[in-house]
Short mmCIF file of C-alpha atoms and ligand atoms in Angstrom, two decimals:
data_model
loop_
_atom_site.label_atom_id
_atom_site.label_comp_id
_atom_site.label_asym_id
_atom_site.label_seq_id
_atom_site.Cartn_x
_atom_site.Cartn_y
_atom_site.Cartn_z
CA MET A 1 0.00 0.00 0.00
CA PRO A 2 1.41 3.43 -0.88
CA ARG A 3 2.53 5.40 2.15
CA ALA A 4 0.91 8.70 3.05
CA VAL A 5 2.71 12.03 2.81
CA ILE A 6 3.61 13.33 6.28
CA ASP A 7 4.90 16.76 5.23
CA SER A 8 5.83 18.61 1.99
CA GLU A 9 7.76 21.63 0.84
CA PRO A 10 7.42 23.45 -2.49
CA ALA A 11 10.63 23.92 -4.48
CA PHE A 12 9.77 26.95 -6.59
CA ALA A 13 11.60 27.67 -9.85
CA LYS A 14 14.33 30.30 -9.48
CA VAL A 15 14.53 33.04 -12.10
CA ASN A 16 17.38 35.51 -12.49
CA LEU A 17 15.50 38.66 -13.53
CA ALA A 18 18.93 40.12 -14.38
CA LEU A 19 22.42 38.62 -14.15
CA HIS A 20 25.54 40.75 -14.58
CA VAL A 21 28.83 38.86 -14.55
CA ARG A 22 31.55 41.07 -13.08
CA ALA A 23 34.77 39.07 -12.72
CA ARG A 24 36.42 35.67 -12.85
CA ARG A 25 37.65 34.59 -9.43
CA ASP A 26 40.62 32.52 -8.41
CA ASP A 27 38.39 29.83 -6.85
CA GLY A 28 36.80 28.86 -10.20
CA PHE A 29 33.61 30.88 -9.61
CA HIS A 30 32.53 34.28 -10.95
CA ASP A 31 31.46 37.39 -9.07
CA LEU A 32 27.94 38.40 -10.08
CA ASP A 33 25.32 41.02 -9.49
CA THR A 34 21.94 39.38 -9.92
CA LEU A 35 18.30 39.84 -9.06
CA PHE A 36 16.82 36.57 -7.86
CA ALA A 37 13.08 35.96 -7.94
CA PHE A 38 10.83 32.91 -7.92
CA ALA A 39 7.89 31.49 -9.82
CA ASP A 40 4.86 30.31 -7.86
CA ASP A 41 5.33 26.81 -9.31
CA GLY A 42 8.04 24.18 -9.53
CA ASP A 43 9.04 20.89 -7.92
CA GLN A 44 7.63 19.47 -4.69
CA LEU A 45 9.47 17.46 -2.05
CA SER A 46 7.60 15.24 0.41
CA VAL A 47 8.56 13.04 3.33
CA LEU A 48 6.72 9.76 3.86
CA GLY A 49 8.43 8.82 7.14
CA GLU A 50 11.47 6.68 7.93
CA THR A 51 12.68 3.94 5.56
CA GLY A 52 12.86 1.17 8.16
CA ALA A 53 16.69 1.14 8.23
CA ARG A 54 18.05 3.42 10.96
CA GLY A 55 19.33 6.74 9.58
CA GLU A 56 18.80 5.78 5.91
CA ILE A 57 17.96 8.50 3.38
CA ARG A 58 16.06 7.18 0.37
CA LEU A 59 14.79 9.30 -2.51
CA THR A 60 12.28 8.32 -5.17
CA MET A 61 11.32 10.58 -8.03
CA ARG A 62 8.22 11.03 -10.11
CA GLY A 63 6.96 13.61 -12.58
CA PRO A 64 7.94 14.59 -16.13
CA PHE A 65 11.71 14.97 -15.50
CA ALA A 66 12.15 12.15 -12.94
CA ASN A 67 14.13 9.99 -15.37
CA GLU A 68 16.74 12.65 -16.12
CA LEU A 69 18.26 12.70 -12.64
CA SER A 70 20.01 10.20 -10.44
CA ASP A 71 18.34 9.40 -7.13
CA GLY A 72 21.76 8.49 -5.68
CA PRO A 73 24.26 10.32 -3.47
CA ASP A 74 25.03 12.98 -6.11
CA ASN A 75 21.41 14.17 -6.11
CA LEU A 76 21.33 17.55 -4.34
CA VAL A 77 18.32 16.50 -2.25
CA VAL A 78 20.25 13.51 -0.91
CA ARG A 79 23.37 15.67 -0.37
CA ALA A 80 21.31 18.26 1.54
CA ALA A 81 19.68 15.56 3.68
CA LEU A 82 23.04 13.91 4.49
CA LEU A 83 24.62 17.28 5.33
CA LEU A 84 21.81 18.26 7.72
CA GLN A 85 21.88 14.79 9.25
CA GLU A 86 25.64 14.95 9.81
CA ARG A 87 25.74 18.52 11.21
CA SER A 88 22.73 18.09 13.48
CA GLY A 89 23.89 14.67 14.68
CA THR A 90 20.44 13.16 14.26
CA SER A 91 20.12 9.40 13.81
CA GLN A 92 16.81 9.77 12.00
CA GLY A 93 16.44 8.98 8.30
CA ALA A 94 13.83 9.81 5.70
CA LEU A 95 11.91 8.34 2.79
CA LEU A 96 11.57 11.26 0.37
CA VAL A 97 9.57 11.73 -2.83
CA LEU A 98 10.53 14.44 -5.32
CA ASP A 99 7.94 15.53 -7.86
CA LYS A 100 10.24 16.75 -10.65
CA LYS A 101 8.35 19.22 -12.83
CA LEU A 102 11.29 21.49 -13.69
CA PRO A 103 13.71 20.64 -16.49
CA VAL A 104 17.23 19.68 -15.41
CA ALA A 105 20.26 21.96 -16.10
CA SER A 106 17.91 24.67 -17.33
CA GLY A 107 18.80 27.92 -15.52
CA LEU A 108 15.86 27.56 -13.12
CA GLY A 109 17.99 26.32 -10.22
CA GLY A 110 16.11 23.01 -10.13
CA GLY A 111 18.71 21.13 -8.08
CA SER A 112 19.31 24.15 -5.84
CA THR A 113 15.63 24.73 -5.11
CA ASP A 114 15.16 21.00 -4.38
CA ALA A 115 18.14 21.10 -1.98
CA ALA A 116 16.73 24.18 -0.21
CA ALA A 117 13.35 22.43 0.11
CA ALA A 118 15.12 19.40 1.62
CA LEU A 119 16.82 21.60 4.24
CA ARG A 120 13.53 23.29 5.19
CA LEU A 121 11.53 20.04 5.20
CA LEU A 122 13.97 17.91 7.18
CA ASN A 123 14.79 20.71 9.63
CA ARG A 124 11.09 20.52 10.49
CA TYR A 125 10.52 16.75 10.21
CA TRP A 126 13.60 15.84 12.27
CA LYS A 127 12.83 18.69 14.70
CA VAL A 128 16.39 19.99 14.28
CA GLY A 129 15.20 23.54 14.94
CA TYR A 130 18.04 25.32 13.08
CA PRO A 131 17.32 29.02 12.42
CA ILE A 132 17.60 30.27 8.83
CA GLU A 133 21.17 31.53 9.48
CA SER A 134 22.40 28.00 10.30
CA LEU A 135 20.57 26.48 7.33
CA THR A 136 22.16 29.15 5.11
CA VAL A 137 25.64 27.95 6.13
CA LEU A 138 24.72 24.47 4.87
CA ALA A 139 23.02 25.91 1.76
CA ARG A 140 26.23 27.73 0.77
CA GLU A 141 28.14 24.43 0.89
CA LEU A 142 25.62 22.83 -1.48
CA GLY A 143 25.79 25.43 -4.28
CA SER A 144 25.87 29.11 -5.19
CA ASP A 145 22.09 29.39 -5.72
CA VAL A 146 20.98 27.33 -2.72
CA PRO A 147 21.01 30.24 -0.20
CA ALA A 148 18.75 32.30 -2.51
CA CYS A 149 16.41 29.32 -2.88
CA LEU A 150 16.35 28.88 0.90
CA LEU A 151 15.49 32.54 1.45
CA GLY A 152 12.77 32.36 -1.19
CA GLY A 153 11.65 35.88 -2.18
CA THR A 154 13.11 38.54 -4.45
CA ALA A 155 16.69 39.38 -3.47
CA LEU A 156 19.78 41.05 -4.85
CA GLY A 157 22.62 38.56 -5.02
CA SER A 158 26.33 39.32 -5.14
CA GLY A 159 29.57 37.39 -4.61
CA ARG A 160 29.07 34.04 -6.35
CA GLY A 161 25.32 34.66 -5.89
CA ASP A 162 25.33 33.69 -2.21
CA ILE A 163 25.44 37.17 -0.59
CA LEU A 164 21.80 38.23 -0.42
CA ASN A 165 19.81 41.38 0.19
CA PRO A 166 16.02 40.93 0.04
CA ILE A 167 14.22 43.75 -1.82
CA HIS A 168 10.64 44.71 -2.49
CA ASN A 169 9.37 43.54 -5.89
CA GLU A 170 6.83 45.88 -7.50
CA LEU A 171 6.24 43.19 -10.14
CA LYS A 172 5.13 40.56 -7.61
CA GLY A 173 2.22 38.57 -9.02
CA ALA A 174 3.03 39.45 -12.65
CA PRO A 175 1.98 36.72 -15.09
CA MET A 176 5.13 34.90 -16.22
CA LEU A 177 5.90 32.41 -18.96
CA LEU A 178 8.93 30.11 -18.88
CA VAL A 179 10.14 28.53 -22.13
CA ASN A 180 12.87 25.94 -22.59
CA PRO A 181 13.79 24.51 -26.01
CA GLY A 182 14.48 21.10 -24.48
CA ILE A 183 18.25 21.20 -24.30
CA ALA A 184 20.21 20.82 -21.04
CA VAL A 185 23.02 23.37 -20.77
CA SER A 186 25.97 22.97 -18.39
CA THR A 187 26.37 25.95 -16.05
CA GLY A 188 30.14 25.49 -15.86
CA SER A 189 30.50 25.52 -19.68
CA VAL A 190 28.47 28.72 -20.05
CA PHE A 191 30.47 30.56 -17.39
CA ALA A 192 33.69 29.30 -19.01
CA ALA A 193 32.54 30.79 -22.36
CA TRP A 194 32.00 34.28 -20.84
CA ASP A 195 34.36 36.76 -22.54
CA GLY A 196 35.72 38.30 -19.32
CA VAL A 197 34.33 41.79 -20.06
CA ASP A 198 32.70 43.51 -17.07
CA ARG A 199 29.71 45.34 -18.57
CA GLY A 200 28.82 47.05 -15.32
CA PRO A 201 26.60 46.68 -12.26
CA LEU A 202 22.83 46.39 -12.05
CA PRO A 203 21.14 49.60 -13.26
CA GLY A 204 19.57 50.89 -10.03
CA ASP A 205 18.19 49.45 -6.85
CA THR A 206 14.50 48.85 -7.49
CA ALA A 207 13.27 45.58 -8.96
CA SER A 208 11.31 47.26 -11.76
CA ILE A 209 14.30 49.31 -13.00
CA ILE A 210 16.60 46.30 -12.82
CA VAL A 211 14.06 44.16 -14.69
CA LYS A 212 13.54 46.76 -17.43
CA GLN A 213 17.14 47.89 -17.90
CA GLY A 214 19.16 44.89 -16.74
CA ARG A 215 20.86 42.20 -18.81
CA ASN A 216 21.85 38.59 -18.64
CA ASP A 217 25.56 38.57 -19.49
CA LEU A 218 25.46 34.78 -19.87
CA ALA A 219 22.97 34.93 -22.76
CA GLY A 220 25.68 35.46 -25.44
CA PRO A 221 27.86 32.55 -24.26
CA ALA A 222 24.81 30.32 -23.75
CA ILE A 223 23.46 31.07 -27.26
CA ALA A 224 26.90 30.20 -28.69
CA ILE A 225 26.53 26.76 -27.04
CA CYS A 226 22.78 26.35 -27.66
CA PRO A 227 21.55 28.55 -30.56
CA LEU A 228 17.92 27.55 -29.91
CA ILE A 229 17.99 29.97 -26.94
CA ALA A 230 17.92 32.84 -29.45
CA ASP A 231 14.80 31.29 -31.00
CA SER A 232 13.18 30.99 -27.55
CA LEU A 233 13.91 34.67 -26.84
CA ALA A 234 12.51 35.71 -30.22
CA SER A 235 9.39 33.58 -29.69
CA LEU A 236 8.70 35.46 -26.42
CA ALA A 237 9.62 38.96 -27.65
CA VAL A 238 7.02 38.97 -30.47
CA HIS A 239 4.28 38.90 -27.82
CA ARG A 240 5.40 42.30 -26.47
CA PRO A 241 6.02 41.30 -22.84
CA ILE A 242 7.21 43.76 -20.15
CA VAL A 243 10.53 41.96 -20.46
CA SER A 244 11.89 38.72 -21.90
CA ARG A 245 15.32 37.42 -20.97
CA MET A 246 17.26 34.23 -20.33
CA SER A 247 17.44 32.97 -16.72
CA GLY A 248 20.72 31.90 -15.10
CA SER A 249 23.01 30.05 -17.49
CA GLY A 250 20.04 28.98 -19.66
CA ALA A 251 18.51 27.56 -21.62
CA THR A 252 15.20 28.62 -20.01
CA CYS A 253 13.95 32.10 -20.93
CA PHE A 254 11.23 33.98 -19.09
CA ALA A 255 8.80 36.73 -20.03
CA LEU A 256 6.65 38.89 -17.77
CA PHE A 257 3.30 40.09 -19.08
CA THR A 258 0.79 42.74 -18.07
CA SER A 259 -2.08 40.24 -18.17
CA LYS A 260 -2.75 36.53 -17.83
CA PHE A 261 -4.57 36.75 -21.16
CA THR A 262 -1.50 37.92 -23.13
CA ARG A 263 0.71 35.38 -21.31
CA ASP A 264 -1.65 32.52 -22.17
CA ALA A 265 -1.94 33.66 -25.78
CA ALA A 266 1.86 33.71 -26.02
CA ARG A 267 2.05 30.21 -24.56
CA GLU A 268 -0.55 28.86 -27.00
CA ALA A 269 1.32 30.32 -29.96
CA ILE A 270 4.70 29.01 -28.77
CA ILE A 271 3.35 25.50 -28.11
CA GLY A 272 1.69 25.57 -31.56
CA ALA A 273 4.97 26.47 -33.29
CA HIS A 274 7.22 24.29 -31.06
CA PRO A 275 5.25 21.37 -29.64
CA ASP A 276 8.45 19.81 -28.26
CA TRP A 277 9.45 22.85 -26.16
CA TRP A 278 8.79 22.94 -22.42
CA THR A 279 6.66 25.81 -21.12
CA MET A 280 5.30 26.79 -17.72
CA ALA A 281 2.65 29.46 -17.16
CA CYS A 282 3.02 30.87 -13.68
CA ARG A 283 3.27 34.11 -11.71
CA LEU A 284 6.16 35.95 -10.12
CA LEU A 285 6.11 35.04 -6.44
O1 LIG B 1 27.71 26.64 -7.25
P1 LIG B 1 27.29 25.67 -8.28
O2 LIG B 1 27.70 24.26 -7.94
O3 LIG B 1 25.84 25.76 -8.63
O4 LIG B 1 28.08 26.07 -9.60
C1 LIG B 1 28.21 25.21 -10.71
C2 LIG B 1 29.32 25.74 -11.61
O5 LIG B 1 28.92 26.98 -12.19
C3 LIG B 1 30.60 26.05 -10.87
O6 LIG B 1 31.42 24.91 -10.78
C4 LIG B 1 31.22 27.12 -11.74
O7 LIG B 1 31.84 26.55 -12.87
C5 LIG B 1 30.01 27.88 -12.26
N1 LIG B 1 29.70 29.08 -11.47
C6 LIG B 1 30.54 30.18 -11.58
N2 LIG B 1 30.27 31.32 -10.86
C7 LIG B 1 29.18 31.39 -10.07
C8 LIG B 1 28.32 30.28 -9.95
C9 LIG B 1 28.60 29.14 -10.66
O8 LIG B 1 31.53 30.14 -12.31
N3 LIG B 1 28.94 32.51 -9.41
#
């Protein structure tokens, strides 16, 4: 008999509303100025209880992208669970189910948002009681985007993306469309293809100015690796959104619209022209 869900956490899709790459660092990362935000949709992580073996972490996956990820020790959910288990000293384990709706290696921080959901969920389920500051220390060890995913809302990110300043988002609730041409793009390869030119900081300190006047400096290098990204951007731009831009290191592109009606019309047209592309109609959280 299938086991019941005891507790769940949403793992919302991360979107970089702007991403300015500033410098290559000696540690293999890049210094960025970015504006993180989230969609109101994404993956979902649930805990069904213990596995039966003391301290064991077991992950099963379902959903449209479940087959594209390993459920083993390199999965970021498993890594997050093991890290929290080790640091907190708990002997409890967990049987986890990940509903994988977000494409893998797509610029939406899928692995990072799943890892952040694992930290939040297991902190609660195991009654570890860590405050957000302690969870953030673990998040930083798991990846550059994990602290932003743990925090959740709109935030300015600097350093390798892990130094965060939450800001008000005037565009909260805006209808958003995500489009991915179905090609996984490696974050490391896109950063490595960046030309090393610092094109300057974010243009202001309000979300709406940054969204309207910002850039994604990784779009050029990502398009060189995956030319279909240019087609995705063009397919969004013809629908006259408030903005359309690539997220993270791609290939997913987002567009914000003034109405649900124009967003849904854009989605219909894009699906009609590219039935094999992935799309998600959502709102800015
Ligand atoms: O931190 P994370 O594991 O998500 O990063 C994956 C890869 O992306 C890094 O190994 C690095 O090549 C690149 N990266 C970077 N600068 C950043 C974030 C990621 O060069 N700020």
